[in-house]
Amino acid sequence: MERSYGLLLLIIKTLAIIHIVQAQSQQGYITLDCGLPANEPSPYKEDSTGLQFSSDATFIQSGKPGTIQPSLASRYIKPYTTLRSFPNGTRNCYNLRVEKGRNHLIRARFLYGNYDGLDNNPTFDLYLGPNPWATIDLHKRVNGTKQEIVHIPTSNTLQVCLVKTGTTTPVISTLEIRPMGKDSYSTQSGSLNLHFREYYSESKTPLRYPNDDYDRQWTAFFSENWTQLSTTSDVGNTNEYNPPKAALATAAIPTNASEPLTIYWSNPEKPDDQYYVYRHFAEIQNLRSNETREFNMVWNGELLPSDPIIPRELEIITIYSVAPKTCPEGECYFQLKRTNRSTLPPLLNAIEVYTVIEFPQSETNENEVVAIKNIEATYGLSRINWQGDPCVPQDLRWDALNCSHVDLSTPPRITSLNLSSSGLSGHIAAAIQNLTQLEKLDLSNNNLTGEVPEFLGNMKLLLVINLSGNDLSGSIPQSLQRKGIKLALEGNPRIFPTSGSPGKTHKKSLLVPIVASVGSVAILIAALVLYLVLRKKKQPTVKVVDPPPSMPTVNVTYGHSPEPSIEMKKRRFAYSEVIQMTNNFERVVGEGGFGVVCHGTVNGSQQVAVKLLSQSSTQGYKEFKAEVDLLLRVHHTNLVSLVGYCDEGENLALIYEFVPNGDLRQHLTGKGGKSVINWGIRLRIAVEAALGLEYLHIGCTPPMVHRDVKTTNILLDEHYKVKLADFGLSRSFPIGGETHVSTVVAGTPGYLDPEYYHTGRLGEKSDVYSFGIVLLEIITNQPVIDRNRRNSHITQWVGSELNGGDIAKIMDPNLHGDYDSHSAWRALELAMSCADPTSARRPTMSHVVIELKECVVAENSRRNMSPRMDSLSSTEVSTTFDSGMIPTAR
Ligand SMILES: *[C@@H]1O[C@H](CO)[C@@H](O)[C@H](O)[C@H]1NC(C)=O
Ligand SMILES: *[C@@H]1O[C@H](CO)[C@@H](O)[C@H](O)[C@H]1NC(C)=O
Ligand SMILES: *[C@@H]1O[C@H](CO)[C@@H](O)[C@H](O)[C@H]1NC(C)=O
Ligand SMILES: *[C@@H]1O[C@H](CO)[C@@H](O)[C@H](O)[C@H]1NC(C)=O
Ligand SMILES: *[C@@H]1O[C@H](CO)[C@@H](O)[C@H](O)[C@H]1NC(C)=O
Ligand SMILES: *[C@@H]1O[C@H](CO)[C@@H](O)[C@H](O)[C@H]1NC(C)=O
Ligand SMILES: *[C@@H]1O[C@H](CO)[C@@H](O)[C@H](O)[C@H]1NC(C)=O
Ligand SMILES: *[C@@H]1O[C@H](CO)[C@@H](O)[C@H](O)[C@H]1NC(C)=O
Ligand SMILES: *[C@@H]1O[C@H](CO)[C@@H](O)[C@H](O)[C@H]1NC(C)=O
């Protein structure tokens, strides 16, 4: 059948119209024949499938082409007869363009075929970006092996890497990427690793493209105990899963109609694997009026909770698991059992079985990856290990770099770059300024020319700079002459030791950025700011023009809001004031989503936190405007308030009230010298955080979704009062039941609503999910994602511990059992319902507030009965929740 199809295509391939149809239906496919010799045409059409295979040469810089032993070649289709091998370097990576947020089928095939004549089958590791995917061991695989996953990339690039683990040389034969539908194959966490995919037919014909739009491969399977049903009628296959029509046209029923239909598999090597199962049913028998077919699903002897299945006539039904399932000792029995009223035995057309595979390690910050690749290209560097993710996994980090590692879910950042004695020539690369977290830069002993760029001094964290032993010229920029910077410049004979006269440069540094920010409106604003600043300081030495009379009509748009309010203008600070209030960014107190946060003081006494927007990120600018707009409209005792902001050319900053006592995570873990808080205070913090969110959801018009609820965004003052921070990702959304479809999925992994992550639909319930995760952390003090834990996501961990029924195993051991177990259970149940993967089943924040307050009451009454004298409980007992704290709708 496949052969004749290929022949057919061969005959008519000159017909342009067929050619176009063919090409269109493979839209978005990446189909690589690895190691295709350069002298062969690319792309070419593989006859048996009609797939357009291309050479992999433009997707990878390293490795060398090979061809399997000629005597074996006739066994395989053409793409498997060539391969790329990687004798050099530990990690070699393919760089592929994909669509962030969309499911993709990713399949790689490996065949050794004695291409090198050494008869030595290799073993090596396969990575997806920074995460291990599989170990490829070709020793017992004469016919090779494949790996296939269904995965949602977190960025628009995807790296598939082969990593040498011993002495043998990694090889790859084909690499295939297929974009899939958006609303299918959802998981609670992790991606799907194909275990098997089969359809039930005696034909033995495997199916893939063009029968399957997504080019999934289906093997035909049949058991001696079954009888085949088949139809020649057309079977409707349209749903989110779209299995091939040909896979639905046959089905298996048990030959003994009273027996169940049983699918069995075992996975002794990984007995703990979790499974997602997708079953495809269609009634393909002509039922008489007195016949019914109805059956239930049984998983390892347990009836699955669903209505009995009645397959639809010539129309697909797909039944899949919302939550993953495990099998005792890796032995899995999936059965279909007819119900009492059914006159016919159960039927199954096709099934897909996947295991969960976690890819928890975040890739390095995307902007920094772009920047470091840009630097690599600027200097024509070709370092053998500069492949794959620059920072992770840590043992494969690019040499010359050091990175910051907070936790698995935080993208690593590049903190140091050492390119000394690397034969660099030309100017100091401008892309360096996009490594905004850089602390140390060493470019010594190269042939760099040109001036020392101003931007080095503007990089807030860059304090150690070694430029010695180059051929740089000109003066040292003003920006580098600040306190704390260690700058080495010896061995650059053409550098002027000092810059121009202080008065002149001072004036220049104030005026140049302002004028450079172009646009008459901007100049008008800047002139006003300058005027106000200078007038306030009463500096008589500088002559200032009067402000233009038409000033108040200046129109600046912030998102969809009208011109800035008087309030907004009043709270605008000049950049020079920001420098002054932070004492030249002396004390960095944290790092937010898009820049560093410095401590500052305004009016000599009020403490503030100044959040500097890194100038590099354009997305950051939009968020900045949204945040100003939002914060000026939002006032609530549990939300961080905005003191002012700065919006001067490229210099953007937000000035918040300073919340002195760290964040909730520090108080759960005891890190950063913070005390670990007791259960009563934890509950109160949960209530206050919930009140803040409730206010955003129902107290604001239009309602707001916070979008980045997590323990590090719950700040605490000296009385442990909650101040929710970081509205950077918040966005207004339309009122009414409608959920909003957003194109960019933003938020923190682990806290991200799985439904939002997969569908892009955003609602208040996404915050409820994240809040549920926060509540689980409050209860357990477990990491949200821990790859070393059997159940890596906190919901999975709690779910599995819940089976034991022992709350003490779940609660944070640091609480030493000092809590009311009734309130603990209640909070735990509430947290799990908030973190329900289905948003419709999650409570509202108002409901959460009510529940949590009752937990507080239960805990308080216990404490009052057995009072304990610790310093923290005194602040807690005095707090009551009255209706006055609930925000009124505006
Ligand atoms: C591997 O490295 C050697 C020595 O540096 C070089 O001659 C050879 O071309 C490299 N091979 C590949 C496939 O990159
Ligand atoms: C490899 O493939 C050949 C022909 O396709 C087949 O005869 C042989 O049994 C296969 N070997 C294994 C170990 O699967
Ligand atoms: C067929 O059924 C018999 C009896 O139930 C069972 O022992 C045997 O394993 C089954 N065969 C297959 C291939 O499942
Ligand atoms: C069919 O299965 C039933 C129940 O398992 C059994 O009692 C019966 O003997 C079987 N019939 C045949 C023909 O094997
Ligand atoms: C259904 O009706 C047909 C005749 O129309 C009869 O032969 C058959 O036995 C009936 N089946 C059942 C399960 O009653
Ligand atoms: C089906 O039959 C079994 C055994 O004959 C009986 O226990 C059960 O109650 C019946 N179920 C229904 C829904 O009639
Ligand atoms: C990275 O850190 C290690 C250990 O602190 C240090 O030895 C090494 O020199 C650093 N590398 C760079 C490029 O700064
Ligand atoms: C700088 O370039 C000159 C010639 O262009 C070369 O002789 C010299 O070795 C280079 N120095 C370094 C440190 O690369
Ligand atoms: C820095 O990053 C931004 C945003 O990614 C980009 O537009 C800009 O060109 C980069 N600057 C340099 C000098 O590479």
CSV table of N, CA and C in Angstrom, one decimal, residues 532-593:
chain,number,residue,atom,x,y,z
A,532,LEU,N,11.8,71.5,36.8
A,532,LEU,CA,11.3,71.2,38.2
A,532,LEU,C,12.5,70.8,39.1
A,533,VAL,N,13.3,69.9,38.5
A,533,VAL,CA,14.4,69.4,39.3
A,533,VAL,C,15.3,70.5,39.7
A,534,LEU,N,15.7,71.3,38.7
A,534,LEU,CA,16.6,72.3,39.0
A,534,LEU,C,16.1,73.4,39.9
A,535,ARG,N,14.8,73.7,39.7
A,535,ARG,CA,14.1,74.7,40.5
A,535,ARG,C,14.1,74.2,42.0
A,536,LYS,N,13.8,73.0,42.1
A,536,LYS,CA,13.7,72.4,43.5
A,536,LYS,C,15.0,72.5,44.2
A,537,LYS,N,16.1,72.2,43.4
A,537,LYS,CA,17.4,72.3,44.0
A,537,LYS,C,17.9,73.7,44.1
A,538,LYS,N,17.2,74.6,43.6
A,538,LYS,CA,17.6,76.1,43.6
A,538,LYS,C,19.1,76.2,43.2
A,539,GLN,N,19.3,75.7,42.0
A,539,GLN,CA,20.7,75.8,41.5
A,539,GLN,C,20.9,77.0,40.7
A,540,PRO,N,21.5,78.0,41.2
A,540,PRO,CA,21.5,79.3,40.4
A,540,PRO,C,22.5,79.3,39.3
A,541,THR,N,23.4,78.3,39.2
A,541,THR,CA,24.5,78.4,38.3
A,541,THR,C,24.0,78.0,36.8
A,542,VAL,N,22.9,77.3,36.7
A,542,VAL,CA,22.4,77.0,35.4
A,542,VAL,C,21.3,77.8,35.0
A,543,LYS,N,21.3,78.4,33.8
A,543,LYS,CA,20.3,79.2,33.3
A,543,LYS,C,19.2,78.3,32.7
A,544,VAL,N,17.9,78.6,33.1
A,544,VAL,CA,16.9,77.7,32.6
A,544,VAL,C,15.8,78.6,31.9
A,545,VAL,N,15.3,78.1,30.8
A,545,VAL,CA,14.2,78.8,30.2
A,545,VAL,C,12.9,78.5,30.9
A,546,ASP,N,11.9,79.4,30.7
A,546,ASP,CA,10.6,79.2,31.3
A,546,ASP,C,9.9,78.0,30.7
A,547,PRO,N,9.1,77.3,31.4
A,547,PRO,CA,8.4,76.2,30.8
A,547,PRO,C,7.4,76.8,29.8
A,548,PRO,N,7.2,76.1,28.7
A,548,PRO,CA,6.3,76.5,27.7
A,548,PRO,C,4.9,76.6,28.3
A,549,PRO,N,4.1,77.6,27.9
A,549,PRO,CA,2.7,77.8,28.5
A,549,PRO,C,1.8,76.6,28.2
A,550,SER,N,2.0,75.9,27.1
A,550,SER,CA,1.0,74.9,26.7
A,550,SER,C,1.3,73.5,27.4
A,551,MET,N,2.2,73.5,28.3
A,551,MET,CA,2.6,72.3,29.0
A,551,MET,C,1.5,71.2,29.3
A,552,PRO,N,0.4,71.6,30.0
A,552,PRO,CA,-0.5,70.6,30.5
A,552,PRO,C,-1.1,69.7,29.4
A,553,THR,N,-1.1,70.2,28.1
A,553,THR,CA,-1.8,69.4,27.1
A,553,THR,C,-0.9,68.3,26.6
A,554,VAL,N,0.3,68.1,27.1
A,554,VAL,CA,1.2,67.1,26.6
A,554,VAL,C,0.5,65.7,26.7
A,555,ASN,N,0.4,65.0,25.7
A,555,ASN,CA,-0.3,63.7,25.7
A,555,ASN,C,0.5,62.5,25.7
A,556,VAL,N,0.6,61.8,26.7
A,556,VAL,CA,1.4,60.6,26.8
A,556,VAL,C,0.4,59.4,27.0
A,557,THR,N,0.5,58.4,26.3
A,557,THR,CA,-0.5,57.3,26.5
A,557,THR,C,0.2,56.1,27.2
A,558,TYR,N,-0.5,55.7,28.2
A,558,TYR,CA,0.0,54.5,29.0
A,558,TYR,C,-1.0,53.4,28.7
A,559,GLY,N,-0.7,52.5,27.9
A,559,GLY,CA,-1.6,51.4,27.6
A,559,GLY,C,-2.8,52.0,27.0
A,560,HIS,N,-4.0,51.6,27.6
A,560,HIS,CA,-5.3,52.1,27.0
A,560,HIS,C,-5.8,53.3,27.9
A,561,SER,N,-5.0,53.7,28.9
A,561,SER,CA,-5.5,54.8,29.7
A,561,SER,C,-5.4,56.1,28.9
A,562,PRO,N,-6.1,57.1,29.3
A,562,PRO,CA,-6.0,58.4,28.6
A,562,PRO,C,-4.7,59.1,29.1
A,563,GLU,N,-4.6,60.4,28.9
A,563,GLU,CA,-3.4,61.1,29.2
A,563,GLU,C,-3.1,60.9,30.7
A,564,PRO,N,-1.9,61.0,31.1
A,564,PRO,CA,-1.6,60.8,32.5
A,564,PRO,C,-2.3,61.8,33.4
A,565,SER,N,-2.7,61.3,34.6
A,565,SER,CA,-3.4,62.2,35.5
A,565,SER,C,-2.4,63.2,36.1
A,566,ILE,N,-3.0,64.2,36.8
A,566,ILE,CA,-2.2,65.2,37.5
A,566,ILE,C,-1.3,64.4,38.5
A,567,GLU,N,-2.0,63.4,39.1
A,567,GLU,CA,-1.4,62.6,40.1
A,567,GLU,C,-0.1,61.9,39.6
A,568,MET,N,-0.3,61.4,38.3
A,568,MET,CA,0.8,60.7,37.7
A,568,MET,C,2.0,61.6,37.4
A,569,LYS,N,1.7,62.8,37.0
A,569,LYS,CA,2.8,63.7,36.7
A,569,LYS,C,3.5,64.1,38.0
A,570,LYS,N,2.6,64.3,39.0
A,570,LYS,CA,3.2,64.7,40.3
A,570,LYS,C,4.2,63.7,40.8
A,571,ARG,N,4.0,62.5,40.5
A,571,ARG,CA,4.8,61.4,41.1
A,571,ARG,C,6.0,61.0,40.2
A,572,ARG,N,6.2,61.8,39.1
A,572,ARG,CA,7.3,61.4,38.2
A,572,ARG,C,8.6,62.0,38.8
A,573,PHE,N,9.6,61.2,38.8
A,573,PHE,CA,10.9,61.7,39.3
A,573,PHE,C,11.9,61.7,38.1
A,574,ALA,N,12.8,62.6,38.2
A,574,ALA,CA,13.9,62.7,37.2
A,574,ALA,C,14.9,61.6,37.5
A,575,TYR,N,15.6,61.2,36.4
A,575,TYR,CA,16.6,60.2,36.6
A,575,TYR,C,17.7,60.6,37.6
A,576,SER,N,18.0,61.9,37.5
A,576,SER,CA,19.1,62.4,38.5
A,576,SER,C,18.6,62.3,39.9
A,577,GLU,N,17.3,62.4,40.1
A,577,GLU,CA,16.8,62.3,41.5
A,577,GLU,C,16.9,60.8,41.9
A,578,VAL,N,16.6,59.9,40.9
A,578,VAL,CA,16.7,58.5,41.2
A,578,VAL,C,18.1,58.1,41.6
A,579,ILE,N,19.1,58.7,40.9
A,579,ILE,CA,20.5,58.4,41.2
A,579,ILE,C,20.8,58.9,42.7
A,580,GLN,N,20.2,60.1,43.0
A,580,GLN,CA,20.5,60.7,44.3
A,580,GLN,C,19.8,59.9,45.4
A,581,MET,N,18.5,59.5,45.1
A,581,MET,CA,17.8,58.8,46.2
A,581,MET,C,18.4,57.4,46.5
A,582,THR,N,19.0,56.8,45.5
A,582,THR,CA,19.6,55.5,45.7
A,582,THR,C,21.1,55.6,46.0
A,583,ASN,N,21.6,56.8,46.2
A,583,ASN,CA,23.0,57.0,46.4
A,583,ASN,C,23.8,56.3,45.3
A,584,ASN,N,23.5,56.6,44.1
A,584,ASN,CA,24.2,55.9,42.9
A,584,ASN,C,24.0,54.4,43.0
A,585,PHE,N,22.8,54.0,43.2
A,585,PHE,CA,22.5,52.5,43.2
A,585,PHE,C,23.4,51.7,44.1
A,586,GLU,N,23.6,52.3,45.2
A,586,GLU,CA,24.6,51.7,46.1
A,586,GLU,C,24.2,50.3,46.6
A,587,ARG,N,22.9,50.2,47.1
A,587,ARG,CA,22.5,49.0,47.8
A,587,ARG,C,21.4,48.2,47.0
A,588,VAL,N,21.9,47.2,46.4
A,588,VAL,CA,21.0,46.3,45.6
A,588,VAL,C,20.3,45.4,46.6
A,589,VAL,N,18.9,45.4,46.6
A,589,VAL,CA,18.2,44.6,47.6
A,589,VAL,C,17.5,43.4,46.9
A,590,GLY,N,17.5,43.3,45.6
A,590,GLY,CA,16.9,42.2,45.0
A,590,GLY,C,16.9,42.3,43.5
A,591,GLU,N,16.3,41.3,42.9
A,591,GLU,CA,16.3,41.2,41.4
A,591,GLU,C,14.9,40.9,41.0
A,592,GLY,N,14.2,41.7,40.3
A,592,GLY,CA,12.8,41.5,39.9
A,592,GLY,C,12.8,40.8,38.6
A,593,GLY,N,11.6,40.7,38.1
A,593,GLY,CA,11.4,40.1,36.8
A,593,GLY,C,12.2,40.7,35.7
